[in-house]
Coordinates of C-alpha atoms (C1' of nucleotides) in Angstrom, one line a residue:
Chain A
M33 CA 71.5 94.0 114.8
R34 CA 68.3 94.0 112.9
P35 CA 66.0 91.5 114.6
G36 CA 63.3 92.2 112.0
T37 CA 65.3 90.5 109.3
H38 CA 65.1 87.2 111.1
R39 CA 62.5 85.2 109.4
P40 CA 60.5 82.4 111.1
S41 CA 62.5 79.2 111.0
V42 CA 60.6 77.7 108.2
P43 CA 62.4 75.2 105.9
L44 CA 63.6 77.2 103.0
E45 CA 64.1 74.4 100.5
H46 CA 60.6 74.7 99.3
R47 CA 61.3 77.6 97.0
H48 CA 60.6 77.2 93.4
V49 CA 63.6 75.5 91.9
T50 CA 63.5 77.2 88.5
R51 CA 67.0 78.4 89.0
R52 CA 69.9 76.2 88.1
I53 CA 71.3 74.0 90.9
P54 CA 74.0 75.8 92.8
Q55 CA 76.0 72.6 93.3
A56 CA 79.2 72.9 95.2
R57 CA 81.3 72.1 92.1
D58 CA 79.5 74.6 90.0
R59 CA 81.5 75.7 87.1
G60 CA 80.6 79.3 87.7
I61 CA 83.4 80.6 89.9
P62 CA 83.2 84.4 90.0
D63 CA 86.1 86.2 88.2
A64 CA 86.8 88.2 91.3
T65 CA 87.3 85.0 93.2
V66 CA 89.5 83.4 90.5
A67 CA 91.7 86.5 90.6
R68 CA 92.2 86.0 94.4
L69 CA 92.9 82.3 94.4
P70 CA 96.6 82.8 93.4
L71 CA 96.9 85.2 96.3
Y72 CA 95.6 82.6 98.7
L73 CA 97.9 80.0 97.2
R74 CA 100.9 82.1 97.7
A75 CA 100.0 82.7 101.4
L76 CA 99.4 79.0 101.9
N77 CA 102.8 78.2 100.4
G78 CA 104.4 80.5 102.9
L79 CA 102.6 78.8 105.7
S80 CA 103.5 75.4 104.3
E81 CA 107.2 76.3 104.2
R82 CA 107.0 77.1 107.9
G83 CA 105.4 73.8 108.6
T84 CA 102.0 75.1 109.7
P85 CA 99.5 72.3 109.5
T86 CA 96.3 74.1 109.6
V87 CA 95.1 77.7 109.3
S88 CA 91.9 79.6 110.2
S89 CA 90.2 81.8 107.7
E90 CA 91.0 84.7 109.8
D91 CA 94.8 84.1 109.7
L92 CA 94.9 83.2 106.1
A93 CA 92.9 86.3 105.2
M94 CA 95.3 88.4 107.1
A95 CA 98.2 86.9 105.3
A96 CA 96.6 87.4 101.9
G97 CA 95.4 90.9 102.8
V98 CA 91.7 90.4 102.4
N99 CA 88.6 90.2 104.6
S100 CA 88.0 86.8 106.2
A101 CA 84.4 86.6 105.1
K102 CA 85.5 87.2 101.6
L103 CA 88.1 84.5 101.9
R104 CA 85.6 82.0 103.2
K105 CA 83.1 82.8 100.5
D106 CA 85.8 82.4 97.8
L107 CA 86.8 79.1 99.1
S108 CA 83.2 77.9 99.4
H109 CA 83.0 78.2 95.6
L110 CA 85.5 75.4 95.3
G111 CA 83.8 73.2 97.8
S112 CA 83.6 72.7 101.5
Y113 CA 87.2 72.1 102.4
G114 CA 87.4 73.5 105.9
T115 CA 86.7 71.9 109.3
R116 CA 84.5 74.0 111.6
G117 CA 86.2 74.7 114.9
V118 CA 89.6 74.0 113.3
G119 CA 90.2 75.7 110.1
Y120 CA 91.7 74.6 106.8
D121 CA 94.4 71.9 106.3
V122 CA 97.2 73.8 104.6
Q123 CA 98.4 71.0 102.3
Y124 CA 95.0 69.9 101.3
L125 CA 93.9 73.5 100.5
I126 CA 97.1 74.0 98.5
Y127 CA 96.2 71.0 96.4
Q128 CA 92.6 71.9 95.9
I129 CA 93.3 75.5 94.8
S130 CA 96.2 74.3 92.6
R131 CA 93.9 71.9 90.9
E132 CA 91.1 74.4 90.4
L133 CA 93.6 76.8 88.9
G134 CA 94.9 74.1 86.6
L135 CA 98.4 74.2 88.2
T136 CA 98.6 70.4 88.6
Q137 CA 99.4 70.2 84.9
D138 CA 102.2 71.6 82.9
W139 CA 101.7 74.7 80.8
A140 CA 104.0 75.5 77.9
V141 CA 104.6 79.2 77.6
A142 CA 106.2 81.0 74.7
I143 CA 107.6 84.6 75.1
V144 CA 107.6 86.7 72.0
G145 CA 109.8 89.7 72.1
V146 CA 113.2 89.4 73.9
G147 CA 114.0 93.0 74.7
N148 CA 114.6 94.2 78.2
L149 CA 111.2 93.1 79.4
G150 CA 111.3 89.7 77.6
R151 CA 114.7 89.0 79.2
A152 CA 113.4 89.9 82.6
L153 CA 110.4 87.6 82.2
A154 CA 112.6 84.7 80.9
N155 CA 114.8 85.0 84.0
Y156 CA 111.9 85.5 86.4
G157 CA 111.9 82.5 88.8
G158 CA 108.1 82.7 89.4
F159 CA 107.4 81.1 86.1
A160 CA 108.9 77.7 86.5
S161 CA 107.9 77.4 90.1
R162 CA 104.2 76.7 89.4
G163 CA 103.6 74.5 86.4
F164 CA 104.6 77.1 83.9
R165 CA 107.5 76.1 81.6
I166 CA 109.1 78.4 79.2
A167 CA 109.0 76.5 75.9
G168 CA 110.3 79.1 73.6
L169 CA 111.8 82.6 73.2
L170 CA 111.2 84.4 70.0
D171 CA 112.3 87.7 68.5
A172 CA 112.2 89.3 65.1
D173 CA 115.6 90.9 65.4
P174 CA 118.3 88.8 63.8
A175 CA 120.8 90.3 66.2
V176 CA 119.1 88.7 69.1
V177 CA 118.2 85.4 67.5
G178 CA 120.7 82.7 68.7
D179 CA 121.3 84.3 72.0
R180 CA 121.1 82.0 75.0
I181 CA 118.8 83.3 77.7
A182 CA 117.7 81.4 80.8
G183 CA 118.9 78.2 79.2
L184 CA 117.0 78.7 75.9
V185 CA 118.2 79.8 72.5
V186 CA 116.2 82.7 71.0
E187 CA 114.5 81.7 67.8
H188 CA 113.2 83.8 65.0
T189 CA 109.6 84.8 64.9
D190 CA 109.4 83.0 61.6
E191 CA 109.3 79.9 63.6
L192 CA 106.3 81.1 65.7
E193 CA 103.7 78.7 64.3
S194 CA 106.0 75.7 64.3
V195 CA 107.1 76.4 67.9
I196 CA 103.5 76.7 69.1
A197 CA 102.4 73.5 67.3
G198 CA 105.5 71.5 68.0
R199 CA 105.8 72.2 71.7
A200 CA 102.1 72.4 72.5
V201 CA 102.3 76.0 73.6
S202 CA 99.0 77.1 75.1
I203 CA 100.0 80.5 76.6
V204 CA 101.8 83.2 74.8
V205 CA 103.4 86.2 76.4
I206 CA 103.7 89.2 74.1
A207 CA 106.6 91.5 75.1
T208 CA 107.1 93.1 71.8
P209 CA 107.0 96.8 70.9
A210 CA 103.5 98.1 70.6
T211 CA 103.6 98.2 66.9
A212 CA 104.3 94.5 66.5
A213 CA 101.9 93.3 69.1
Q214 CA 98.7 93.0 67.1
H215 CA 100.5 91.2 64.3
V216 CA 102.0 88.7 66.7
C217 CA 98.6 88.3 68.3
D218 CA 96.9 87.5 65.0
R219 CA 99.5 84.9 64.2
V220 CA 99.3 83.1 67.5
T221 CA 95.5 83.1 67.7
E222 CA 95.5 81.8 64.1
A223 CA 97.8 79.1 65.3
G224 CA 95.3 78.1 67.9
V225 CA 96.5 79.8 71.1
T226 CA 93.6 81.0 73.2
S227 CA 95.5 82.6 76.2
I228 CA 97.6 85.6 75.9
L229 CA 99.4 87.7 78.4
N230 CA 100.1 91.1 76.8
F231 CA 102.7 93.6 78.0
A232 CA 102.5 95.8 75.0
P233 CA 100.6 99.1 75.5
V234 CA 97.9 98.4 72.9
V235 CA 94.4 97.0 73.0
L236 CA 94.6 93.7 71.3
N237 CA 91.8 92.6 69.0
V238 CA 91.2 88.9 69.3
P239 CA 88.6 86.4 68.0
E240 CA 85.8 85.1 70.2
G241 CA 87.0 82.7 72.8
V242 CA 90.5 84.0 73.2
D243 CA 91.5 85.3 76.6
V244 CA 93.8 88.3 76.9
R245 CA 95.2 89.6 80.1
K246 CA 97.1 92.9 80.1
V247 CA 99.9 94.2 82.1
D248 CA 100.5 97.9 81.5
L249 CA 103.1 99.8 83.6
S250 CA 102.1 103.1 82.2
I251 CA 98.5 102.7 83.1
E252 CA 99.3 101.7 86.6
L253 CA 101.5 104.8 87.0
Q254 CA 98.8 107.0 85.7
I255 CA 96.3 105.6 88.2
L256 CA 98.8 106.3 91.0
A257 CA 99.3 109.8 89.7
F258 CA 95.6 110.4 89.9
H259 CA 95.4 109.4 93.5
E260 CA 98.6 111.2 94.4
Q261 CA 97.3 114.4 92.9
R262 CA 94.1 114.1 94.8
K263 CA 96.0 113.6 98.0
A264 CA 98.2 116.6 97.3
N265 CA 95.5 119.1 96.6
G266 CA 92.0 117.9 97.5
G267 CA 91.4 117.2 93.8
P268 CA 92.4 118.4 90.5
I269 CA 93.0 122.1 90.1
M270 CA 90.0 124.0 89.0
A271 CA 92.4 126.0 86.8
E272 CA 91.6 127.4 83.4
E273 CA 90.1 125.0 81.1
W274 CA 92.4 125.4 78.2
P275 CA 95.7 127.1 78.8
G276 CA 96.2 129.7 76.3
G277 CA 97.7 128.2 73.2
V278 CA 95.8 126.2 70.6
E279 CA 98.2 123.3 70.2
Q280 CA 99.4 122.9 73.7
V281 CA 99.5 119.1 73.5
N282 CA 101.0 117.9 70.3
E283 CA 101.8 114.7 68.6
R284 CA 105.3 114.0 69.9
S285 CA 104.6 114.3 73.6
I286 CA 103.2 110.8 73.5
G287 CA 103.2 107.8 71.4
A288 CA 106.7 106.8 72.1
S289 CA 105.0 104.1 74.0
S290 CA 107.3 101.1 73.6
Chain B
M187 CA 81.5 126.7 78.1
R188 CA 81.7 126.0 81.8
P189 CA 79.7 128.8 83.3
G190 CA 80.8 128.0 86.8
T191 CA 84.4 128.9 86.0
H192 CA 83.4 132.2 84.5
R193 CA 81.4 133.2 87.5
P194 CA 83.5 132.0 90.4
S195 CA 81.7 134.0 93.0
V196 CA 78.2 133.3 92.0
P197 CA 76.4 130.8 94.2
L198 CA 75.7 127.8 92.1
E199 CA 72.5 126.9 94.0
H200 CA 70.7 129.7 92.3
R201 CA 70.5 127.7 89.2
H202 CA 67.1 126.3 88.5
V203 CA 68.1 122.7 89.2
T204 CA 65.9 121.0 91.8
R205 CA 67.8 117.8 91.8
R206 CA 71.0 117.2 93.7
I207 CA 73.6 119.3 92.0
P208 CA 75.7 116.9 90.0
Q209 CA 78.5 119.3 89.9
A210 CA 80.6 118.5 86.9
R211 CA 83.8 118.5 89.0
D212 CA 82.4 116.1 91.5
R213 CA 85.3 114.6 93.6
G214 CA 83.9 111.2 93.4
I215 CA 85.2 109.6 90.2
P216 CA 84.6 105.8 90.4
D217 CA 87.8 103.8 90.6
A218 CA 86.7 101.7 87.6
T219 CA 86.5 104.9 85.6
V220 CA 89.9 106.1 86.7
A221 CA 91.4 102.8 85.7
R222 CA 90.0 103.3 82.1
L223 CA 91.0 106.9 81.6
P224 CA 94.6 106.0 80.6
L225 CA 93.1 103.7 78.0
Y226 CA 91.1 106.5 76.5
L227 CA 94.0 108.8 76.6
R228 CA 96.1 106.3 74.7
A229 CA 93.4 105.9 72.1
L230 CA 93.1 109.6 71.8
N231 CA 96.8 110.1 71.3
G232 CA 96.6 107.6 68.4
L233 CA 93.9 109.6 66.8
S234 CA 95.7 112.8 67.5
E235 CA 98.8 111.5 65.6
R236 CA 96.7 110.8 62.6
G237 CA 95.3 114.3 62.8
T238 CA 91.7 113.4 63.6
P239 CA 90.0 116.5 64.9
T240 CA 86.9 115.0 66.6
V241 CA 85.7 111.6 67.5
S242 CA 82.4 110.1 68.5
S243 CA 81.9 108.0 71.6
E244 CA 81.2 105.0 69.4
D245 CA 84.6 105.3 67.6
L246 CA 86.6 106.1 70.6
A247 CA 85.0 103.3 72.5
M248 CA 85.9 100.9 69.7
A249 CA 89.5 102.0 69.8
A250 CA 89.7 101.6 73.5
G251 CA 87.9 98.3 73.5
V252 CA 85.0 99.2 75.7
N253 CA 81.3 99.8 75.4
S254 CA 80.3 103.2 74.1
A255 CA 77.7 103.8 76.9
K256 CA 80.4 103.1 79.4
L257 CA 82.8 105.5 77.7
R258 CA 80.2 108.3 77.8
K259 CA 79.4 107.7 81.4
D260 CA 83.1 107.7 82.3
L261 CA 83.7 111.0 80.5
S262 CA 80.6 112.5 82.0
H263 CA 82.3 112.1 85.4
L264 CA 84.9 114.6 84.3
G265 CA 82.5 117.1 82.9
S266 CA 80.5 117.7 79.8
Y267 CA 83.2 117.9 77.2
G268 CA 81.3 116.6 74.2
T269 CA 79.2 118.3 71.6
R270 CA 75.9 116.6 70.7
G271 CA 75.7 115.7 67.1
V272 CA 79.4 116.0 66.7
G273 CA 81.4 114.1 69.3
Y274 CA 84.5 115.0 71.3
D275 CA 87.3 117.3 70.3
V276 CA 90.3 115.1 70.4
Q277 CA 92.9 117.7 71.5
Y278 CA 90.6 119.2 74.1
L279 CA 89.7 115.8 75.5
I280 CA 93.3 114.8 75.7
Y281 CA 94.0 117.8 77.8
Q282 CA 91.1 117.3 80.1
I283 CA 91.9 113.7 80.8
S284 CA 95.6 114.4 81.2
R285 CA 94.7 117.1 83.7
E286 CA 92.3 114.9 85.6
L287 CA 94.9 112.2 85.8
G288 CA 97.5 114.7 87.0
L289 CA 99.7 114.2 83.9
T290 CA 100.1 117.9 83.3
Q291 CA 102.6 118.0 86.1
D292 CA 105.9 116.2 86.5
W293 CA 106.2 113.1 88.7
A294 CA 109.5 112.0 90.0
V295 CA 109.8 108.3 90.2
A296 CA 112.4 106.2 91.9
I297 CA 113.0 102.6 91.0
V298 CA 114.3 100.3 93.8
G299 CA 115.9 97.1 92.7
V300 CA 117.8 97.1 89.5
G301 CA 117.7 93.4 88.5
N302 CA 116.4 92.3 85.2
L303 CA 113.0 93.8 85.8
G304 CA 114.3 97.1 87.2
R305 CA 116.5 97.5 84.1
A306 CA 113.6 96.8 81.8
L307 CA 111.6 99.4 83.6
A308 CA 114.3 101.9 83.5
N309 CA 114.6 101.5 79.8
Y310 CA 110.9 101.4 79.2
G311 CA 110.0 104.4 77.0
G312 CA 106.5 104.7 78.3
F313 CA 107.7 106.2 81.5
A314 CA 109.3 109.4 80.4
S315 CA 106.6 110.0 77.7
R316 CA 103.9 111.0 80.1
G317 CA 105.0 113.2 82.9
F318 CA 106.9 110.5 84.7
R319 CA 110.6 111.1 85.2
I320 CA 112.9 108.6 86.6
A321 CA 114.7 110.4 89.3
G322 CA 116.7 107.6 90.8
L323 CA 117.7 104.0 90.5
L324 CA 118.7 102.2 93.7
D325 CA 119.9 98.8 94.6
A326 CA 121.4 97.0 97.6
D327 CA 124.0 95.1 95.7
P328 CA 127.4 96.9 95.6
A329 CA 128.2 95.1 92.4
V330 CA 125.4 97.0 90.7
V331 CA 125.8 100.4 92.4
G332 CA 127.6 102.7 90.1
D333 CA 126.3 101.1 86.9
R334 CA 124.9 103.5 84.3
I335 CA 121.4 102.6 83.1
A336 CA 119.2 104.7 81.0
G337 CA 121.4 107.7 81.7
L338 CA 121.3 107.3 85.5
V339 CA 123.9 106.0 87.9
V340 CA 122.6 103.4 90.2
E341 CA 122.8 104.4 93.8
H342 CA 122.9 102.3 97.0
T343 CA 119.7 101.8 98.9
D344 CA 121.4 103.5 101.9
E345 CA 120.7 106.7 100.0
L346 CA 117.0 105.9 99.7
E347 CA 115.7 108.5 102.2
S348 CA 118.0 111.3 100.9
V349 CA 117.1 110.6 97.3
I350 CA 113.4 110.7 98.1
A351 CA 113.6 113.9 100.0
G352 CA 116.2 115.6 97.8
R353 CA 114.5 114.9 94.5
A354 CA 110.9 115.2 95.6
V355 CA 110.2 111.6 94.7
S356 CA 106.5 110.9 95.1
I357 CA 106.1 107.5 93.4
V358 CA 108.3 104.5 94.2
V359 CA 108.5 101.4 92.1
I360 CA 109.6 98.3 94.0
A361 CA 111.3 95.8 91.8
T362 CA 113.3 94.0 94.4
P363 CA 113.2 90.3 95.4
A364 CA 110.1 89.4 97.4
T365 CA 112.1 89.2 100.6
A366 CA 113.3 92.8 100.5
A367 CA 110.1 94.4 99.4
Q368 CA 108.4 94.9 102.7
H369 CA 111.5 96.5 104.2
V370 CA 111.9 98.9 101.3
C371 CA 108.2 99.6 101.5
D372 CA 108.5 100.5 105.2
R373 CA 111.4 102.8 104.6
V374 CA 109.8 104.7 101.7
T375 CA 106.5 105.2 103.5
E376 CA 108.4 106.3 106.5
A377 CA 110.1 108.8 104.2
G378 CA 106.7 110.2 103.2
V379 CA 106.0 108.4 99.9
T380 CA 102.3 107.6 99.5
S381 CA 102.2 105.9 96.1
I382 CA 103.9 102.6 95.4
L383 CA 104.0 100.4 92.4
N384 CA 104.9 96.9 93.5
F385 CA 106.3 94.2 91.3
A386 CA 107.4 91.9 94.1
P387 CA 105.2 88.9 94.7
V388 CA 104.2 89.8 98.2
V389 CA 101.3 91.6 99.9
L390 CA 102.7 94.8 101.2
N391 CA 101.6 96.2 104.5
V392 CA 101.3 99.9 104.4
P393 CA 100.0 102.7 106.7
E394 CA 96.7 104.3 106.2
G395 CA 96.6 106.7 103.2
V396 CA 99.3 105.0 101.2
D397 CA 98.3 103.7 97.8
V398 CA 99.8 100.5 96.5
R399 CA 99.3 99.0 93.1
K400 CA 100.5 95.6 92.3
V401 CA 101.8 94.0 89.1
D402 CA 102.2 90.3 89.4
L403 CA 103.1 88.2 86.4
S404 CA 102.6 84.9 88.2
I405 CA 99.1 85.8 89.2
E406 CA 98.2 86.8 85.7
L407 CA 99.5 83.5 84.4
Q408 CA 97.5 81.5 86.9
I409 CA 94.3 83.3 86.0
L410 CA 95.0 82.5 82.3
A411 CA 95.7 78.9 83.3
F412 CA 92.3 78.6 85.0
H413 CA 90.4 79.8 82.0
E414 CA 92.6 77.7 79.6
Q415 CA 91.9 74.6 81.7
R416 CA 88.2 75.3 81.6
K417 CA 88.3 75.8 77.8
A418 CA 90.1 72.5 77.4
N419 CA 87.8 70.3 79.4
G420 CA 84.5 71.9 80.4
G421 CA 86.0 72.5 83.9
P422 CA 88.4 71.0 86.3
I423 CA 88.5 67.2 86.5
M424 CA 86.2 65.8 89.0
A425 CA 88.9 63.3 89.7
E426 CA 90.0 62.0 93.1
E427 CA 90.1 64.5 95.9
W428 CA 93.6 63.7 97.1
P429 CA 96.0 61.7 95.0
G430 CA 98.2 60.7 97.8
G431 CA 95.3 59.6 99.9
V432 CA 96.9 58.8 103.2
E433 CA 99.6 61.3 103.7
Q434 CA 97.7 64.4 104.4
V435 CA 99.1 66.0 107.5
N436 CA 102.5 64.4 108.1
E437 CA 104.6 67.4 107.2
R438 CA 105.1 68.4 110.7
S439 CA 108.7 67.4 111.1
I440 CA 109.5 71.1 111.8
G441 CA 107.2 71.8 114.6
A442 CA 107.8 75.5 114.5
S443 CA 104.8 76.4 116.6
S444 CA 105.7 79.2 118.9
Chain C
dG74 C1' 63.0 130.6 61.1
dT75 C1' 61.4 124.9 60.7
dG76 C1' 62.5 120.1 60.3
dC77 C1' 65.6 116.3 60.2
dC78 C1' 69.7 113.9 61.5
dT79 C1' 73.4 112.8 64.6
dT80 C1' 75.3 112.1 69.0
dT81 C1' 75.7 113.2 73.8
dG82 C1' 74.5 112.7 78.7
dT83 C1' 71.8 110.2 82.0
dG84 C1' 67.7 107.9 84.4
dA85 C1' 66.8 103.4 85.6
dA86 C1' 67.2 98.5 85.6
dG87 C1' 70.0 94.5 86.1
dC88 C1' 74.1 92.3 87.7
dT89 C1' 78.1 91.4 90.5
dA90 C1' 80.6 91.9 94.5
dC91 C1' 81.4 92.9 99.4
dG92 C1' 80.9 92.1 104.2
dC93 C1' 78.1 91.5 108.4
dA94 C1' 76.2 88.4 111.4
dC95 C1' 74.7 84.1 112.7
dA96 C1' 73.2 79.1 112.6
dA97 C1' 75.4 74.9 111.8
dA98 C1' 79.1 71.8 112.7
dG99 C1' 82.9 70.5 114.6
dT100 C1' 86.5 69.9 118.9
dG101 C1' 87.7 68.9 123.5
dA102 C1' 87.0 68.8 128.6
dG103 C1' 84.9 66.6 132.3
Chain D
dC243 C1' 76.9 61.7 127.7
dT244 C1' 76.5 67.3 128.1
dC245 C1' 78.4 71.8 127.9
dA246 C1' 81.4 75.4 126.3
dC247 C1' 84.0 77.1 122.8
dT248 C1' 85.8 77.7 118.1
dT249 C1' 85.3 78.4 113.3
dT250 C1' 83.2 77.5 109.0
dG251 C1' 79.7 78.3 105.4
dT252 C1' 76.1 81.3 103.8
dG253 C1' 71.7 84.3 103.8
dC254 C1' 71.0 88.8 103.2
dG255 C1' 71.3 93.9 102.8
dT256 C1' 74.0 97.3 100.5
dA257 C1' 77.0 99.5 97.4
dG258 C1' 79.0 99.9 93.0
dC259 C1' 79.5 98.9 88.2
dT260 C1' 77.5 98.0 83.5
dT261 C1' 74.2 98.4 80.0
dC262 C1' 70.1 99.9 77.8
dA263 C1' 67.3 103.2 75.9
dC264 C1' 65.8 107.7 75.2
dA265 C1' 65.1 112.7 75.8
dA266 C1' 67.8 116.7 75.1
dA267 C1' 70.9 119.3 72.4
dG268 C1' 73.6 120.7 68.7
dG269 C1' 74.5 121.0 63.5
dC270 C1' 72.9 121.5 58.8
dA271 C1' 69.9 122.3 54.9
dC272 C1' 66.8 125.2 53.1

DNA sequence: GTGCCTTTGTGAAGCTACGCACAAAGTGAG
DNA sequence: CTCACTTTGTGCGTAGCTTCACAAAGGCAC
């Protein structure tokens, strides 16, 4: 398209090598890529179940809902696992992605907060299927402690530290009310946990080195509402900037967030 | 405060601004900004409950867990709602963000799939609190239809189209098993819904103009596992490439090529 | 009014991500 | 072997997001 961009075919490896070596197995896999790897893995498992031996980047990208160039670049960060003219071996690629994501080992997960959401999570099949094992269910409510859910007996949160230490829990899912989340978070990080999946609608404060991922239903809905509104009337209404009253939004309209 | 609103018929280009007119109400709010607005809103509501009248970008950014420059730039996309030397009026900013997100109007939401997750969602307080009203619960299982959950009676998915049309549902939450998700998605988009929140672990295919947001527990866990593994041993093991060695491509007992 | 202090709003630089387009590398036919 | 064809891996231009740093703007004291 732009012939001018084509440089004379001079060997390029004579550049100054002050930069760090790119190295196929570089530790620096972009976050955006990491976030897509599970998607590829899921698509590959679908292909595997149907017995497909190999797949092209085009087809796999289609199944995962991404651009094929992006897929190839993502996979190139793991190594050169494809065969030109053929594609990727499905089983082999499943193994490589699984290994990169750390799914070839077993992860003990504890769920704190066994309300509606906690129960749903405990019963969710997707956990066990890929190296994640629920090692404990904990709740602060004595009425819930002792219940049997998904084959586990709910324990009291007093046991939090001993459960984490005793069962080598490395990932904690927080499904408590918003008010309890930070306290639970403090305790589990103090106990050495460095990976947290938070469902409570609060911003968790964590020490350096601790990873928090957040799942927030209410935020997702609000983002949808924004786009929906824009679709409905080419953008927000230019209406008055402050509808009459002084206190039109007051305390109790929100905050019941849990 | 906003001169343009007070002089609706005055051509704006007469202002002595030589640059491109930034136009406070520019339609182009970056996606990254939109995704953070709900976060600010939540932090502001917390401040509001404590009766704080104004807040600086520094404090609000702290509460929302972001950089203060980013916060200011985000807010600047909505308009110039701060006062230099003072900060932002909490109530006023709550109103402006709510309006921009479309939360000043009522959104009817239908939840399809009333399993563990669907129940958890129906009982989740965060929905009703901010302009989102659950207008229908639907499930394909006759054993569930008729149950009363969170004040609503579960209806059969046969009623999907009539519920959507009859109750002006504009956002649908899909909490069905993965196998049913695409079918439900097809039906609701056909019925005119353009905003979907998908909890099923599949990539949904939707027509142009339909917005899908995805919440996927298993993907979040896998991302955590990746980082956890890296923390544990400075990166994935460089170990053997393929543990089984020989048996790479002998899964083709099915031969389902068509 | 003048001067000082605080805090916003934003230009500009740096960084990350995306996707096109194509050379390189492989397969398979003859 | 050569030739034709397929598909990967990646260089590169572009677009968008983040962060810094500072001028502009408002409040307050006097």
